Coordinates of C-alpha atoms in Angstrom, one line a residue:
Chain A
X271 CA 81.8 99.7 123.3
X272 CA 85.2 100.3 125.0
X273 CA 88.4 101.4 123.4
X274 CA 89.7 97.8 123.1
X275 CA 86.7 96.8 120.9
X276 CA 87.1 99.9 118.8
X277 CA 90.8 99.1 118.3
X278 CA 90.1 95.5 117.3
X279 CA 87.7 96.8 114.7
X280 CA 90.0 99.6 113.6
X281 CA 93.4 97.9 113.1
X282 CA 92.4 95.6 110.1
X283 CA 90.8 98.7 108.4
X284 CA 94.0 100.8 109.0
X285 CA 96.1 98.0 107.6
X286 CA 94.0 97.6 104.6
X287 CA 94.0 101.4 103.9
X288 CA 97.7 101.5 104.5
X289 CA 98.3 98.7 102.0
X290 CA 96.2 100.4 99.3
X291 CA 97.9 103.8 99.9
X292 CA 101.3 102.2 99.7
X293 CA 100.8 99.8 96.9
X294 CA 98.7 101.7 94.4
X295 CA 101.4 104.4 93.6
X296 CA 104.0 101.6 93.2
X297 CA 101.6 99.6 91.0
X298 CA 100.9 102.7 89.0
X299 CA 104.6 103.4 88.4
X300 CA 105.3 99.8 87.5
X301 CA 102.3 99.7 85.2
X302 CA 103.9 102.4 83.1
X303 CA 107.1 100.3 83.0
X304 CA 105.2 97.1 82.1
X305 CA 103.3 99.1 79.5
X306 CA 106.5 100.5 77.9
X307 CA 108.0 97.0 77.8
X308 CA 104.9 95.5 76.3
X309 CA 104.6 98.4 73.7
X310 CA 108.3 97.8 72.8
X311 CA 107.7 94.1 72.4
X312 CA 104.8 94.7 70.1
X313 CA 106.8 97.2 68.1
X314 CA 109.9 94.9 67.8
X315 CA 111.9 97.1 70.2
X316 CA 113.5 96.4 73.5
X317 CA 112.0 99.1 75.7
X318 CA 113.7 100.6 78.8
X319 CA 116.7 98.4 79.7
X320 CA 119.3 100.8 81.0
X321 CA 118.4 101.5 84.6
X322 CA 119.0 98.4 86.7
X323 CA 118.5 94.8 85.6
X324 CA 116.1 94.6 82.6
X325 CA 115.4 98.3 83.2
X326 CA 113.6 97.4 86.4
X327 CA 114.4 100.7 88.1
X328 CA 113.3 102.8 85.2
X329 CA 110.0 103.4 87.0
X330 CA 111.8 104.7 90.1
X331 CA 114.0 106.9 88.0
X332 CA 111.0 108.3 86.3
X333 CA 109.3 108.9 89.6
X334 CA 112.3 110.7 91.1
X335 CA 112.6 112.8 88.0
X336 CA 109.0 113.9 87.8
X337 CA 108.7 114.6 91.5
X338 CA 111.7 116.9 91.4
X339 CA 110.4 118.9 88.5
X340 CA 109.7 122.6 88.9
X341 CA 106.1 123.3 89.8
X342 CA 104.7 125.5 87.1
X343 CA 101.3 127.1 87.4
X344 CA 100.4 128.9 84.1
X345 CA 99.3 132.5 84.7
X346 CA 96.0 132.1 82.8
X347 CA 94.5 129.3 84.9
X348 CA 92.0 129.3 87.7
X349 CA 94.5 128.4 90.3
X350 CA 92.4 126.8 93.0
X351 CA 90.4 124.6 90.7
X352 CA 93.5 123.9 88.6
X353 CA 95.2 122.5 91.8
X354 CA 92.1 120.8 93.0
X355 CA 91.4 118.8 89.8
X356 CA 94.2 116.3 89.9
X357 CA 93.6 115.7 93.6
X358 CA 89.9 114.9 92.9
X359 CA 91.0 112.7 90.1
X360 CA 93.3 110.6 92.2
X361 CA 91.1 110.7 95.3
X362 CA 88.1 109.3 93.5
X363 CA 90.2 106.7 91.8
X364 CA 91.7 105.5 95.1
X365 CA 88.4 105.8 96.9
X366 CA 86.8 103.3 94.5
X367 CA 89.3 100.7 95.7
X368 CA 87.7 100.9 99.2
X369 CA 85.1 98.2 98.4
X370 CA 87.3 96.1 96.2
X371 CA 88.6 92.9 97.8
X372 CA 92.2 92.4 96.8
X373 CA 92.4 89.0 98.4
X374 CA 90.0 86.3 99.5
X375 CA 87.3 87.7 101.8
X376 CA 84.6 85.6 103.4
X377 CA 81.0 86.7 102.9
X378 CA 80.4 87.1 106.6
X379 CA 83.5 88.8 107.9
X380 CA 83.9 88.9 111.7
X381 CA 87.2 90.3 112.7
X382 CA 90.8 89.5 112.0
X383 CA 93.0 89.9 108.9
X384 CA 91.2 90.9 105.8
X385 CA 91.9 92.2 102.3
X386 CA 89.3 94.9 101.8
X387 CA 88.8 98.2 103.6
X388 CA 85.0 97.9 103.9
X389 CA 84.0 94.3 104.1
X390 CA 80.4 93.0 104.2
X391 CA 78.9 96.2 102.6
X392 CA 75.6 95.2 101.0
X393 CA 75.8 97.8 98.3
X394 CA 79.6 97.7 97.6
X395 CA 79.1 97.4 93.8
X396 CA 76.8 100.4 93.8
X397 CA 79.3 102.4 95.9
X398 CA 82.0 101.4 93.5
X399 CA 80.1 102.8 90.5
X400 CA 78.9 105.9 92.3
X401 CA 82.5 106.8 93.2
X402 CA 84.1 105.9 89.9
X403 CA 81.5 108.2 88.2
X404 CA 82.8 111.0 90.3
X405 CA 86.2 110.8 88.6
X406 CA 84.7 112.6 85.7
X407 CA 84.8 115.7 87.9
X408 CA 88.6 115.7 88.1
X409 CA 88.9 115.6 84.3
X410 CA 86.1 118.2 83.7
X411 CA 87.4 120.6 86.4
X412 CA 91.0 120.2 85.1
X413 CA 89.9 120.9 81.6
X414 CA 87.9 123.9 82.5
X415 CA 90.4 125.4 84.9
X416 CA 93.2 125.2 82.4
X417 CA 91.5 128.0 80.4
X418 CA 92.6 126.3 77.1
X419 CA 90.3 125.3 74.4
X420 CA 92.0 122.0 73.8
X421 CA 91.8 121.1 77.4
X422 CA 88.1 122.0 77.5
X423 CA 87.4 120.0 74.4
X424 CA 89.0 117.0 76.1
X425 CA 87.0 117.6 79.2
X426 CA 83.7 117.9 77.3
X427 CA 84.5 114.7 75.3
X428 CA 85.3 112.9 78.5
X429 CA 82.0 114.1 80.1
X430 CA 80.0 112.9 77.1
X431 CA 81.9 109.6 77.1
X432 CA 81.4 109.0 80.8
X433 CA 77.7 109.7 80.7
X434 CA 77.2 107.4 77.7
X435 CA 79.2 104.5 78.9
X436 CA 78.0 104.5 82.4
X437 CA 74.7 103.1 81.1
X438 CA 75.8 99.9 79.3
X439 CA 78.3 99.3 82.1
X440 CA 75.5 99.5 84.8
X441 CA 73.1 97.5 82.7
X442 CA 75.6 94.7 82.1
X443 CA 76.5 94.5 85.7
X444 CA 72.8 94.3 86.8
X445 CA 72.8 90.9 85.1
X446 CA 75.6 89.7 87.4
X447 CA 73.7 91.2 90.4
X448 CA 70.5 89.3 89.4
X449 CA 72.3 86.0 89.0
X450 CA 74.1 86.4 92.3
X451 CA 71.2 87.9 94.1
X452 CA 73.3 90.5 95.8
X453 CA 75.2 93.8 95.3
X454 CA 77.9 92.7 97.6
X455 CA 81.1 91.9 95.7
X456 CA 82.1 89.2 98.1
X457 CA 78.7 87.5 97.7
X458 CA 79.0 87.8 93.9
X459 CA 82.4 86.1 94.1
X460 CA 81.1 83.4 96.4
X461 CA 78.2 82.8 94.1
X462 CA 80.6 81.8 91.4
X463 CA 82.2 79.0 93.4
X464 CA 81.6 75.5 92.2
X465 CA 83.1 72.1 92.8
X466 CA 85.6 72.3 90.0
X467 CA 86.3 75.9 90.5
X468 CA 85.8 77.1 86.9
X469 CA 82.3 76.1 85.8
X470 CA 80.7 78.6 88.2
X471 CA 82.2 81.7 86.7
X472 CA 79.8 84.3 85.4
X473 CA 81.8 84.3 82.2
X474 CA 80.0 81.1 81.0
X475 CA 76.5 82.5 81.7
X476 CA 77.0 86.0 80.4
X477 CA 79.7 86.3 77.8
X478 CA 77.8 89.2 76.2
X479 CA 77.6 91.1 79.5
X480 CA 81.3 90.6 79.9
X481 CA 82.0 92.1 76.4
X482 CA 79.7 95.0 77.1
X483 CA 81.1 95.6 80.6
X484 CA 84.7 95.4 79.5
X485 CA 84.1 97.7 76.5
X486 CA 82.4 100.3 78.6
X487 CA 85.0 99.9 81.4
X488 CA 87.7 100.6 78.8
X489 CA 85.9 103.8 77.8
X490 CA 85.6 104.8 81.5
X491 CA 89.4 104.5 81.9
X492 CA 90.0 106.8 79.0
X493 CA 92.3 104.3 77.4
X494 CA 92.8 103.3 73.8
X495 CA 90.7 102.7 71.7
X496 CA 88.6 105.1 73.6
X497 CA 91.2 107.7 74.7
X498 CA 89.4 110.6 73.0
X499 CA 89.7 113.0 76.0
X500 CA 93.5 113.0 75.7
X501 CA 94.2 112.0 72.1
X502 CA 97.4 113.7 71.2
X503 CA 96.9 114.1 67.5
X504 CA 93.7 116.1 67.9
X505 CA 93.8 117.8 71.2
X506 CA 97.5 118.2 72.0
X507 CA 97.2 116.4 75.4
X508 CA 93.5 116.8 76.2
X509 CA 92.6 117.8 79.7
X510 CA 96.1 117.5 81.0
X511 CA 97.7 119.8 78.4
X512 CA 98.5 122.5 81.0
X513 CA 99.6 120.1 83.7
X514 CA 103.2 119.2 84.5
X515 CA 105.3 117.6 87.1
X516 CA 103.6 116.1 90.1
X517 CA 100.1 117.4 89.1
X518 CA 100.4 115.4 85.8
X519 CA 101.5 112.4 87.8
X520 CA 98.4 112.5 89.8
X521 CA 96.2 112.4 86.7
X522 CA 98.4 109.6 85.3
X523 CA 98.3 107.6 88.5
X524 CA 94.5 108.1 88.5
X525 CA 94.3 106.6 85.0
X526 CA 96.4 103.6 86.0
X527 CA 94.4 103.2 89.2
X528 CA 91.3 103.0 87.0
X529 CA 92.9 100.4 84.9
X530 CA 93.6 98.3 88.0
X531 CA 90.1 98.9 89.4
X532 CA 88.5 97.8 86.1
X533 CA 90.7 94.7 86.0
X534 CA 89.8 93.8 89.5
X535 CA 86.1 94.3 88.8
X536 CA 86.3 92.2 85.6
X537 CA 88.0 89.4 87.5
X538 CA 85.7 89.6 90.5
X539 CA 82.5 89.8 88.6
X540 CA 83.1 87.6 85.6
X541 CA 86.2 85.5 86.1
X542 CA 85.4 84.0 89.4
X543 CA 87.6 86.1 91.7
X544 CA 89.8 83.7 93.7
X545 CA 88.2 80.6 92.4
X546 CA 90.3 78.3 90.2
X547 CA 90.5 74.6 89.6
X548 CA 92.6 73.0 92.3
X549 CA 92.3 75.9 94.7
X550 CA 89.9 75.5 97.7
X551 CA 86.9 77.7 97.1
X552 CA 86.1 78.2 100.8
X553 CA 87.8 81.2 102.5
X554 CA 89.4 79.7 105.6
X555 CA 91.8 80.9 108.3
X556 CA 94.7 79.0 106.9
X557 CA 97.4 81.4 105.7
X558 CA 98.7 79.0 103.0
X559 CA 95.3 78.7 101.4
X560 CA 94.7 82.5 101.7
X561 CA 98.0 83.2 100.0
X562 CA 97.2 80.8 97.2
X563 CA 93.7 82.3 96.7
X564 CA 95.2 85.8 96.7
X565 CA 97.8 84.7 94.2
X566 CA 95.1 83.3 91.9
X567 CA 93.2 86.6 92.1
X568 CA 96.3 88.8 91.5
X569 CA 97.4 86.6 88.5
X570 CA 94.0 87.0 86.9
X571 CA 94.0 90.7 87.5
X572 CA 97.5 91.0 86.0
X573 CA 96.3 89.1 83.0
X574 CA 93.4 91.5 82.5
X575 CA 95.8 94.5 82.9
X576 CA 98.1 93.1 80.3
X577 CA 95.2 92.5 78.0
X578 CA 94.1 96.1 78.3
X579 CA 97.7 97.2 77.5
X580 CA 97.8 94.9 74.6
X581 CA 94.5 96.2 73.2
X582 CA 96.1 99.6 73.0
X583 CA 98.5 98.4 70.3
X584 CA 96.0 96.2 68.6
X585 CA 93.2 98.7 67.9
X586 CA 93.0 102.1 66.3
X587 CA 91.2 104.9 68.0
X588 CA 87.5 105.4 67.5
X589 CA 86.1 108.5 65.9
X590 CA 83.9 110.4 68.3
X591 CA 80.6 109.8 66.5
X592 CA 81.6 106.1 66.2
X593 CA 82.2 106.1 69.9
X594 CA 78.8 107.6 70.7
X595 CA 77.2 105.3 68.1
X596 CA 78.8 102.2 69.7
X597 CA 77.4 103.1 73.1
X598 CA 73.9 104.3 72.2
X599 CA 73.1 102.2 69.1
X600 CA 75.1 99.1 70.0
X601 CA 75.9 98.5 73.6
X602 CA 72.8 100.0 75.4
X603 CA 70.1 98.1 73.3
X604 CA 72.1 94.9 73.6
X605 CA 72.6 95.3 77.3
X606 CA 68.9 96.0 77.8
X607 CA 67.8 93.0 75.7
X608 CA 70.3 90.8 77.5
X609 CA 69.0 92.0 80.9
X610 CA 65.3 91.5 80.0
X611 CA 65.8 87.9 78.8
X612 CA 68.1 87.2 81.7
X613 CA 65.5 88.5 84.2
X614 CA 62.9 86.3 82.6
X615 CA 65.0 83.2 82.8
X616 CA 66.1 83.9 86.4
X617 CA 62.5 84.6 87.5
X618 CA 61.3 81.3 85.9
X619 CA 64.2 79.6 87.7
X620 CA 65.3 77.7 84.6
X621 CA 68.6 76.2 84.2
X622 CA 71.3 78.8 83.3
X623 CA 72.6 77.3 80.0
X624 CA 70.0 79.2 77.8
X625 CA 71.8 82.4 79.0
X626 CA 75.0 81.5 77.2
X627 CA 73.0 80.7 74.0
X628 CA 71.1 83.9 74.4
X629 CA 74.3 85.9 74.6
X630 CA 75.6 84.4 71.4
X631 CA 72.3 84.8 69.6
X632 CA 72.0 88.4 70.6
X633 CA 75.5 89.2 69.6
X634 CA 75.1 87.5 66.2
X635 CA 71.8 89.3 65.7
X636 CA 73.3 92.6 66.4
X637 CA 76.0 91.9 63.9
X638 CA 73.5 90.9 61.3
X639 CA 71.4 94.0 62.0
X640 CA 74.4 96.3 61.8
X641 CA 75.5 94.7 58.5
X642 CA 72.0 94.8 57.0
X643 CA 71.7 98.5 58.0
X644 CA 75.0 99.3 56.4
X645 CA 74.1 97.4 53.2
X646 CA 70.6 98.8 52.8
X647 CA 71.4 102.4 53.8
X648 CA 71.4 104.3 50.6
X649 CA 71.8 108.0 51.0
X650 CA 69.5 110.2 48.9
X651 CA 71.6 112.5 46.8
X652 CA 69.5 115.6 47.5
X653 CA 70.7 118.9 46.1
X654 CA 68.2 121.2 47.7
Chain B
X267 CA 63.6 115.8 48.3
X268 CA 60.4 116.1 50.2
X269 CA 58.7 118.7 48.0
X270 CA 57.3 117.9 44.6
X271 CA 60.0 117.7 42.0
X272 CA 60.1 120.7 39.7
X273 CA 60.6 119.9 36.1
X274 CA 64.2 120.2 35.1
X275 CA 66.0 119.4 31.9
X276 CA 68.3 116.5 31.5
X277 CA 71.3 118.8 31.3
X278 CA 70.5 120.4 34.6
X279 CA 70.0 117.1 36.2
X280 CA 73.4 115.9 35.0
X281 CA 75.1 119.1 36.3
X282 CA 73.5 118.8 39.6
X283 CA 74.6 115.2 39.9
X284 CA 78.1 116.3 39.4
X285 CA 78.1 119.3 41.7
X286 CA 77.2 117.4 44.8
X287 CA 79.0 114.2 45.6
X288 CA 78.3 112.3 48.7
X289 CA 80.9 110.2 50.3
X290 CA 79.0 107.2 51.6
X291 CA 80.2 105.1 54.5
X292 CA 81.7 101.9 53.2
X293 CA 79.4 99.0 53.4
X294 CA 80.4 96.5 56.0
X295 CA 79.7 92.8 56.0
X296 CA 78.5 90.5 58.8
X297 CA 81.9 89.5 60.1
X298 CA 83.1 93.1 60.2
X299 CA 80.0 94.2 62.0
X300 CA 80.7 91.8 64.8
X301 CA 83.9 93.7 65.7
X302 CA 85.3 90.8 67.7
X303 CA 87.0 89.0 64.8
X304 CA 88.9 92.2 63.8
X305 CA 89.9 92.8 67.4
X306 CA 91.1 89.2 67.7
X307 CA 93.1 89.7 64.5
X308 CA 94.6 92.9 65.9
X309 CA 95.7 91.2 69.1
X310 CA 97.1 88.2 67.1
X311 CA 99.2 90.6 65.1
X312 CA 100.4 92.3 68.3
X313 CA 101.3 89.0 69.9
X314 CA 103.0 87.8 66.8
X315 CA 105.3 90.8 66.9
X316 CA 105.8 90.5 70.7
X317 CA 106.8 86.8 70.6
X318 CA 108.0 85.8 67.2
X319 CA 109.6 88.8 65.5
X320 CA 113.3 89.7 65.9
X321 CA 114.0 92.9 67.9
X322 CA 115.4 95.6 65.7
X323 CA 117.0 97.7 68.5
X324 CA 120.7 98.4 68.3
X325 CA 122.3 98.8 71.7
X326 CA 124.1 101.9 70.6
X327 CA 127.2 102.6 72.7
X328 CA 128.1 98.9 72.9
X329 CA 126.9 98.0 69.4
X330 CA 128.2 100.5 66.9
X331 CA 126.5 100.7 63.5
X332 CA 128.6 99.9 60.5
X333 CA 128.5 103.0 58.4
X334 CA 128.5 102.7 54.6
X335 CA 131.9 103.6 53.1
X336 CA 130.5 106.6 51.2
X337 CA 129.1 108.1 54.4
X338 CA 130.0 111.8 54.8
X339 CA 131.2 112.5 58.3
X340 CA 134.2 114.3 59.8
X341 CA 136.8 115.7 57.4
X342 CA 140.4 114.5 57.2
X343 CA 143.5 115.9 55.4
X344 CA 145.4 113.2 53.6
X345 CA 149.1 112.7 53.7
X346 CA 151.2 111.6 50.8
X347 CA 153.8 108.8 50.8
X348 CA 156.4 111.0 52.5
X349 CA 154.0 112.0 55.3
X350 CA 153.6 115.5 53.9
X351 CA 150.1 117.1 53.8
X352 CA 148.8 116.4 50.3
X353 CA 147.1 119.8 50.1
X354 CA 148.6 122.2 47.7
X355 CA 146.7 125.2 49.1
X356 CA 144.8 125.9 45.8
X357 CA 141.8 127.3 47.6
X358 CA 139.4 125.1 45.5
X359 CA 137.6 123.6 48.5
X360 CA 137.4 127.0 50.3
X361 CA 135.8 128.4 47.1
X362 CA 133.4 125.5 46.6
X363 CA 132.3 125.3 50.2
X364 CA 128.7 126.6 50.4
X365 CA 128.8 127.0 54.2
X366 CA 132.1 129.0 54.3
X367 CA 133.5 126.7 56.9
X368 CA 137.0 126.2 55.4
X369 CA 139.8 128.7 55.9
X370 CA 143.2 128.2 54.3
X371 CA 146.3 130.4 54.6
X372 CA 148.8 129.4 51.9
X373 CA 152.5 129.8 52.2
X374 CA 155.4 129.0 49.8
X375 CA 156.9 125.6 50.4
X376 CA 160.2 125.7 52.3
X377 CA 162.6 125.6 49.3
X378 CA 165.7 124.8 51.3
X379 CA 164.1 121.6 52.7
X380 CA 164.7 118.7 50.2
X381 CA 161.4 117.2 51.4
X382 CA 159.4 120.0 49.9
X383 CA 161.6 120.4 46.7
X384 CA 158.8 119.4 44.3
X385 CA 156.1 121.7 45.9
X386 CA 155.5 125.4 45.3
X387 CA 152.8 126.0 48.0
X388 CA 151.5 124.4 51.1
X389 CA 148.8 125.4 53.6
X390 CA 150.3 127.2 56.5
X391 CA 147.0 126.9 58.3
X392 CA 143.9 124.8 57.3
X393 CA 140.9 125.1 59.6
X394 CA 137.5 123.7 59.2
X395 CA 134.6 124.7 61.4
X396 CA 132.9 121.4 61.9
X397 CA 129.8 123.0 63.4
X398 CA 129.3 125.2 60.4
X399 CA 129.9 122.5 57.9
X400 CA 126.8 120.9 56.3
X401 CA 128.7 117.8 55.2
X402 CA 127.8 118.1 51.5
X403 CA 131.1 116.8 50.2
X404 CA 131.7 119.5 47.7
X405 CA 135.2 120.2 49.1
X406 CA 136.3 116.7 48.2
X407 CA 134.6 117.0 44.8
X408 CA 136.6 120.2 44.2
X409 CA 139.9 119.0 45.5
X410 CA 142.3 118.4 42.5
X411 CA 144.7 116.2 44.6
X412 CA 142.3 114.3 46.8
X413 CA 143.7 116.0 49.8
X414 CA 140.5 116.6 51.7
X415 CA 138.0 113.8 52.3
X416 CA 135.0 113.1 54.4
X417 CA 135.4 110.0 56.6
X418 CA 132.6 107.8 58.1
X419 CA 133.1 109.2 61.6
X420 CA 129.6 110.3 62.7
X421 CA 129.8 110.6 66.5
X422 CA 131.6 114.0 66.6
X423 CA 131.2 115.7 70.0
X424 CA 132.9 118.5 71.9
X425 CA 132.5 120.6 75.0
X426 CA 132.9 124.0 73.3
X427 CA 132.5 125.6 70.0
X428 CA 136.2 126.4 69.9
X429 CA 136.9 122.7 70.3
X430 CA 134.9 122.0 67.1
X431 CA 137.1 124.2 64.9
X432 CA 139.6 121.7 63.5
X433 CA 143.1 122.9 62.6
X434 CA 145.6 121.3 60.2
X435 CA 147.1 119.1 62.9
X436 CA 143.8 117.8 64.0
X437 CA 142.6 117.0 60.5
X438 CA 145.9 115.2 59.8
X439 CA 145.5 113.2 62.9
X440 CA 142.0 112.2 61.7
X441 CA 143.7 110.8 58.6
X442 CA 146.3 108.9 60.7
X443 CA 143.6 107.4 62.9
X444 CA 141.2 106.4 60.1
X445 CA 143.9 105.0 57.8
X446 CA 145.3 103.0 60.7
X447 CA 141.9 101.7 61.5
X448 CA 141.2 100.8 57.9
X449 CA 138.3 103.2 57.7
X450 CA 139.3 105.0 54.5
X451 CA 136.4 106.4 52.6
X452 CA 135.4 104.9 49.3
X453 CA 136.4 108.0 47.4
X454 CA 140.1 107.8 48.4
X455 CA 142.4 107.9 45.4
X456 CA 139.5 107.4 43.0
X457 CA 141.9 107.9 40.1
X458 CA 140.5 111.1 38.7
X459 CA 143.5 113.1 39.9
X460 CA 144.7 116.3 38.4
X461 CA 148.2 117.2 37.2
X462 CA 149.2 118.5 40.7
X463 CA 149.0 114.9 42.1
X464 CA 152.2 113.0 42.9
X465 CA 153.8 110.8 40.3
X466 CA 153.4 107.5 42.1
X467 CA 149.7 107.6 41.5
X468 CA 150.0 108.3 37.9
X469 CA 152.1 105.2 37.1
X470 CA 150.0 102.1 37.3
X471 CA 152.7 99.6 38.4
X472 CA 153.8 101.5 41.5
X473 CA 152.7 100.3 44.9
X474 CA 149.7 102.1 46.4
X475 CA 150.5 104.9 48.6
X476 CA 149.7 104.8 52.3
X477 CA 146.1 105.8 52.9
X478 CA 144.9 104.1 49.8
X479 CA 141.5 102.7 50.7
X480 CA 140.5 99.1 50.4
X481 CA 137.6 100.3 48.3
X482 CA 139.9 102.5 46.1

């Protein structure tokens, strides 16, 4: 292998890395802007509208302001870990994007322009989950190093939440893996292609898995209604109470990167990635078609991001025992049952339509069971 | 209770029932247990507000709010028909002020000037510390001649504390500005004037003096 060959393999990777490094902070900044606008709309306000047309430059102004802030390190913190935590947080969040295709990528990639840093990786979904689990470290270390009980509470809550919700998330994704027969995200997307571009989406076969996955993913991003690690009313600011300026921004950026990652995963795994009616499903070398497919993917992702932001204003926060109960008593048994039935149906090589029925039946059954349990649960008034 | 129940009297049982009260979780129905209908309802409410409700934001510096005419803002010192300061330096407002922000120095009215012929006293200085004032309106309640009033000016700013101590000239200029702009407070010339007030107000058929509010 000579230098030329190395270079031809290297440059698409460098470009992909460069795009992620350049785009993610901007997306993070503008996600805050969009979120503020959306929040304002839901609350009958106008939102930021003073800086630039429609307040477009508010995000930039915020960025400049927060980067120029004085760097304060409280005297009571463990300085090294305190500085390390936000870096870990952002690094793991960005690292998870390595295997995410942000544009149409063929299953068998062989050189040329591409939209993923590591194409053709057989275990890309596994790597994705392995790395995103690491982001708990940033929060836990940050909470511990702050030497503040509220920060530590937030970190411990976050730890418990991460551990609990990893399970239903993994279980619901195994269904997708079984259906596609691969852990490669590109293969999973390719397996959702069909003639009309919409009937092949995993959404139709596994609505229950989608609900479970999306709920657990929301919990993983620490966003409402699962933002217990940082809920202001109970824990001041949670794990980032002692952080200010650029260190806070790193945590913040990590959270928004998670939101973007989760939206990408939801789109790629359940909403057919770049497949859409009227758009060619084959990944070709034609730039026009590539751009169209990329547009489809990004529009879907933006839709999911907006949905996550909307959920924030539609739902109240869970209590912590409710949060744990939802994961362990609701989502995990449901995901397991769904997985078992799905495995049976896939191994018998039946048609897939019973899967959709199964999802609905399981969901309704869970609702009935939950209601029945609530109705029949009479607490004994014991005095002793 | 897992152990065998010990015999207790009825009274004891009743007391025990009252001493411990369990708050049970509310029972939920089937639809509530499904979560998703409630979530859809929440999103529907959010979307309804996002798309169909009127925005209630007021774009402040461009869109000024219309203050109610009985709003208590910056003070003004009223002038009478002849342009003299109405104040007769009786110290009623200074005495009534709970924040001690009014300071008056009285002087005998210039007797050789025909303009001041019907006055004994007038305020040589009249200063109000607008930063110390709590805008309670007791000064205008106390004033027997309706000389001091609170206007509906709410956006009072200044670069220094000294700037915010208003003297007589400044307070009179507030009167000139507000009466010119038609922003007289609702309490102006409310008719409950004492004997020190000028005659034109006491006779009903005389034209209203300058500064008489549209609400008066």
